[in-house]
Coordinates of C-alpha atoms in Angstrom, one line a residue:
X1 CA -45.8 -46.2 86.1
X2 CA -47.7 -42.7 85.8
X3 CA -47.1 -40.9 82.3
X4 CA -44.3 -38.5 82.1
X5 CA -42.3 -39.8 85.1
X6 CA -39.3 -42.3 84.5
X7 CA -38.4 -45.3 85.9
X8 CA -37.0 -43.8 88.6
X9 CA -39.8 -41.9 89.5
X10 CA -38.4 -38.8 89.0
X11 CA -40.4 -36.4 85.8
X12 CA -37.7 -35.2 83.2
X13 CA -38.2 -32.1 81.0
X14 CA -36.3 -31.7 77.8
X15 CA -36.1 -27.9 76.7
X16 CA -36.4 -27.6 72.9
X17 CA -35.3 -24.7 71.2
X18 CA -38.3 -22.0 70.2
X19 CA -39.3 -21.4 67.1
X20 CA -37.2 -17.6 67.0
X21 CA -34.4 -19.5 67.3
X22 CA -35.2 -22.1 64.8
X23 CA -36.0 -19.5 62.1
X24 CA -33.4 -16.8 62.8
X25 CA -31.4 -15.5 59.9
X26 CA -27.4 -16.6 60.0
X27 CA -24.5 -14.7 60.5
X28 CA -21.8 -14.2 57.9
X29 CA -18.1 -13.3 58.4
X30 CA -17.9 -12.5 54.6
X31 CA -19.6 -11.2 51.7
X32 CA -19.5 -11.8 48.4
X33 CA -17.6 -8.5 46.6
X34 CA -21.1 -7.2 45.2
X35 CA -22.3 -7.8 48.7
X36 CA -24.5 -11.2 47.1
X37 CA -25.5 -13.1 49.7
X38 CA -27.8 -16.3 50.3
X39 CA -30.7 -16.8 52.8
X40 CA -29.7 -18.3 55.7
X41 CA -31.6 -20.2 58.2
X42 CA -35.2 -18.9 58.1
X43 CA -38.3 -19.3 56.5
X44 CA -38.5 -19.2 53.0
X45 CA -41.7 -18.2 51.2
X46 CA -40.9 -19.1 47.8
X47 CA -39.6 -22.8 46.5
X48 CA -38.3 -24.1 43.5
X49 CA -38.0 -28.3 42.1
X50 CA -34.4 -29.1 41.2
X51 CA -34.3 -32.4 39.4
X52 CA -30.9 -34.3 39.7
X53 CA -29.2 -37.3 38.4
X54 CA -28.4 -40.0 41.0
X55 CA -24.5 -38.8 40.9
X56 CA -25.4 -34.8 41.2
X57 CA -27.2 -36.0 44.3
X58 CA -24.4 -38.1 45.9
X59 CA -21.7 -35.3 44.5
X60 CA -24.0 -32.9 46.8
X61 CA -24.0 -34.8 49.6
X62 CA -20.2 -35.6 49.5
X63 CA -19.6 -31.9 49.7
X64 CA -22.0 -31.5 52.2
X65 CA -20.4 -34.1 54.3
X66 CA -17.0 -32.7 53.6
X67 CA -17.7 -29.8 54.9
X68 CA -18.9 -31.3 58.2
X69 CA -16.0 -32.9 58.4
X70 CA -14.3 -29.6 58.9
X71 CA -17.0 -28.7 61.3
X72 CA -19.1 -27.0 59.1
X73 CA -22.9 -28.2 59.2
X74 CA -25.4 -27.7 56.7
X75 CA -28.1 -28.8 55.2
X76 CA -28.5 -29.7 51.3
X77 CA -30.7 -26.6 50.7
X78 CA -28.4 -24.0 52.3
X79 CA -25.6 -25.6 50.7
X80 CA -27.3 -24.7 47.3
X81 CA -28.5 -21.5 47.8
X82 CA -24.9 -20.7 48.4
X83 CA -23.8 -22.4 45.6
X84 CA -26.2 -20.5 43.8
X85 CA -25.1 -16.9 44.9
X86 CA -21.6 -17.4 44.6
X87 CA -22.4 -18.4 41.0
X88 CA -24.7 -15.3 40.7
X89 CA -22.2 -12.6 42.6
X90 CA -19.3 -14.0 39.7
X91 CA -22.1 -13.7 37.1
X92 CA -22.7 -9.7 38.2
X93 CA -18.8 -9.3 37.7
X94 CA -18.6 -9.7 34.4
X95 CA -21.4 -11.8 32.5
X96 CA -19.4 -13.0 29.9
X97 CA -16.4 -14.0 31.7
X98 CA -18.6 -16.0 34.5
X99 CA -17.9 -19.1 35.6
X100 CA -21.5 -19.6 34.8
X101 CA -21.6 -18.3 31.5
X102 CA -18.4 -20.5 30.5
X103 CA -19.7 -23.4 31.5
X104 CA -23.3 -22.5 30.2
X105 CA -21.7 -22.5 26.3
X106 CA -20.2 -25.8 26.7
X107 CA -21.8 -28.7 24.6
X108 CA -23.9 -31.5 26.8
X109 CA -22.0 -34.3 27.4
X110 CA -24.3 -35.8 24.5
X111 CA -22.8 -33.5 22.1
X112 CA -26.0 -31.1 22.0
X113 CA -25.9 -27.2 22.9
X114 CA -26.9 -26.6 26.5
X115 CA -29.0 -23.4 25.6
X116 CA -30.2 -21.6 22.5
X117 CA -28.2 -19.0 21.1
X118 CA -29.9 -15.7 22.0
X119 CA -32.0 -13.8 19.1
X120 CA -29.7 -10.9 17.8
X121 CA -31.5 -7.7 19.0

């Protein structure tokens, strides 16, 4: 059999998306208030390590898979960025009522302070 053709002797051609479509930027029906939004589907320049227990990694994939469920796809990184500038937009509201800020003053679950106090200025 010659290479390329199939068993039925006839040559099939699978088209691929390109890269411009791989790498284009995502739509969005809705902003954050503050207009906050995160990257979509594109190249990113910049990258950051995120360690996680076992259980923050199944928790993220849970949600991730939940939200296929309802025919939303995405990946794990997309799924965090998002996470990340809803958590940011809420923070640029009002720092010290944030959801991030709340949560940022509550102890460890060993008991230990999450951050250090800031210095007074």
């Amino acid at each position: 059999m010659a290479a390329g053709r199939s068993r039925l002797g006839r040559s099939r051609r699978v088209s691929l998306p390109g890269v411009a479509e791989l790498l284009r930027p995502a739509t969005r029906d809705v902003a954050a208030p503050d207009g906050r939004l995160a990257s979509g589907r594109e190249a990113h320049t910049q990258k950051i390590t995120v360690y996680m227990s076992a259980d923050e990694l199944l928790d993220l994939e849970r949600a991730r898979i939940t939200l296929r469920a309802r025919g939303i796809s995405v990946d794990r990184g997309r799924l965090v960025r998002e996470a990340i500038a809803v958590l940011l937009a809420d923070m640029d509201a009002g720092v010290e009522s944030s959801l991030l800020a709340r949560r940022l003053r509550e102890p460890a679950p060993n008991g230990t302070p999450q951050h250090a106090p800031a210095a007074p200025q």
